[in-house]
Amino acid sequence: MNKIEAILKEHYHLDAANILPQRGGWSALAFKIYSGKHAYFLKLYEKSRASTPKWTALIDQYVPITFWLMQHSGLKGKLPVPVLTNTGAYKCEDDEGIYLLYEYIEGETVGGKALTAEQVHELSGMIAELHLYGEEIPVETKEIKEDFTVPFLPQLRTALNREINDLPPDVKELMSPHLEQIIGRIDTVGKLSADLKNRDLRMALCHTDVHPWNLMQSGRKLMLIDWEGLKLAPVEADLMSFVDEPYYDDFADVYRKVHRDFAINPDVLQFYRYRRKLEDIWEFMEQLLFDRQEAQERAATLNHLSKELNELSG
Ligand SMILES: Nc1ncnc2c1ncn2[C@@H]1O[C@H](COP(=O)(O)OP(=O)(O)O)[C@@H](O)[C@H]1O
Ligand SMILES: [Mg+2]
């Protein structure tokens, strides 16, 4: 019996009639599971990947918060619904991976398409609603509270300074022309990180990874998926996804109806923007340095990294 069948049977009492690989996201493999009349969406975080600990460490902390939001906020029906294991756990694992099961969402991922005016409106309403909630909710948020630490920063700095000559030649060649700029950004993020720790900033629940691949149009409903980045953080952690969009004014009009006097803090915005950029670069480097990849996969990662680096100067 294959691993996935075994997991479904053992931890969910499901007999899978069909297991179809799906185009996954960035962090995990994905499968559509048919069992009886029901369809499920399974995320598999492979233990062999360097990024897996980061994506899975807080599952038991963030999933209960999404359940609370589904039951008590205006986001009802707009979040993916996790399916719990037989013992009521949010995840299960074997030697290969960590598994999360969801109800299957019938619909279309927004992905590369531009958001329609209606979708912008709806999304802004959802983000505004999410930002109404903070540490007062009756579910523990301590573990997901922003402390402005950037865990990958020391590793990235070392890889580009002291260990630059240990990088694989193809990676080094790609990085070299951008080194000064990246190190400049590392310094800025480091300074902002230290500075923001000492400020008293309002924090709210933030998704922190709002982009079109995490949005699905399901019938008349827009769904926001992929909540593994859920944080209690300054709202700039989400607003950074919108400030550069052509539809930002429309977004802000709707958002302001809920948060009347909201103003973006430029330091916090810069922290999140730079941090995200460095994190994307680091994630591709991590794949190239630590993951076992086929030649074709490696070429694709190099290509992604190259695009990120070129955007730095743009
Ligand atoms: N519950 C679901 N039902 C159907 N499709 C889904 C579901 N959740 C995610 N997807 C699809 O799978 C893709 C990857 O899922 P996502 O949760 O964003 O994973 P990742 O963390 O790897 O980015 C999404 O872009 C979406 O197309
Ligand atoms: Mg995603």
Coordinates of N, CA and C and ligand atoms in Angstrom, one line a residue, residues 23-28 41 43 102-105 109 213-214 216 225-226 228, ligand 1:
R23 N -1.0 20.5 -8.9 CA 0.1 21.5 -8.9 C 0.1 22.1 -7.5
G24 N 1.2 21.9 -6.8 CA 1.3 22.4 -5.4 C 1.7 23.8 -5.4
G25 N 2.1 24.3 -4.2 CA 2.5 25.6 -4.1 C 4.0 25.6 -4.0
W26 N 4.5 26.3 -3.0 CA 5.9 26.6 -2.9 C 6.5 25.7 -1.8
S27 N 5.7 25.4 -0.9 CA 6.2 24.8 0.3 C 5.9 23.3 0.4
A28 N 4.9 22.8 -0.3 CA 4.5 21.4 -0.1 C 4.0 20.8 -1.4
F41 N -8.2 17.7 0.0 CA -6.9 18.3 -0.5 C -5.8 18.0 0.5
K43 N -1.9 18.2 1.8 CA -0.6 18.9 1.7 C 0.4 18.0 2.3
Y102 N -7.4 18.9 4.1 CA -8.4 19.9 4.0 C -9.6 19.4 3.2
E103 N -10.7 20.0 3.4 CA -11.8 19.8 2.5 C -11.4 20.4 1.1
Y104 N -11.7 19.7 0.1 CA -11.4 20.2 -1.3 C -12.2 21.4 -1.6
I105 N -11.6 22.4 -2.1 CA -12.3 23.6 -2.6 C -12.5 23.5 -4.1
T109 N -8.0 28.9 -8.9 CA -7.0 29.7 -8.3 C -6.8 31.0 -9.1
W213 N -1.8 33.4 -5.9 CA -1.8 31.9 -5.8 C -2.4 31.4 -4.5
N214 N -2.7 32.3 -3.6 CA -3.3 31.9 -2.3 C -4.8 32.4 -2.3
M216 N -8.6 31.7 -4.1 CA -9.4 30.9 -5.0 C -10.8 31.4 -5.1
I225 N -6.5 31.2 1.1 CA -6.0 29.9 1.6 C -4.5 30.1 2.1
D226 N -4.0 29.0 2.5 CA -2.5 28.9 2.8 C -2.2 29.8 4.0
E228 N -0.4 29.3 6.6 CA 0.8 28.9 7.5 C 1.6 30.1 8.0
Ligands
LIG1 N1 -8.4 23.1 -0.1 C1 -8.0 23.2 -1.3 N2 -8.8 22.7 -2.3 C2 -8.4 22.8 -3.6 N3 -7.3 23.4 -4.0 C3 -6.5 23.9 -3.1 C4 -6.8 23.8 -1.7 N4 -5.8 24.4 -1.0 C5 -4.9 24.8 -1.9 N5 -5.3 24.5 -3.2 C6 -4.5 24.7 -4.4 O1 -3.1 24.3 -4.3 C7 -2.2 25.4 -4.4 C8 -1.1 25.3 -3.3 O2 -1.7 25.3 -2.0 P1 -1.2 26.2 -0.9 O3 -2.0 25.9 0.3 O4 -1.1 27.6 -1.3 O5 0.3 25.6 -0.7 P2 1.7 26.2 -0.5 O6 1.9 26.4 0.9 O7 2.6 25.1 -1.0 O8 1.8 27.4 -1.3 C9 -3.1 26.6 -4.3 O9 -2.5 27.7 -5.2 C10 -4.4 26.2 -4.8 O10 -4.4 26.2 -6.3

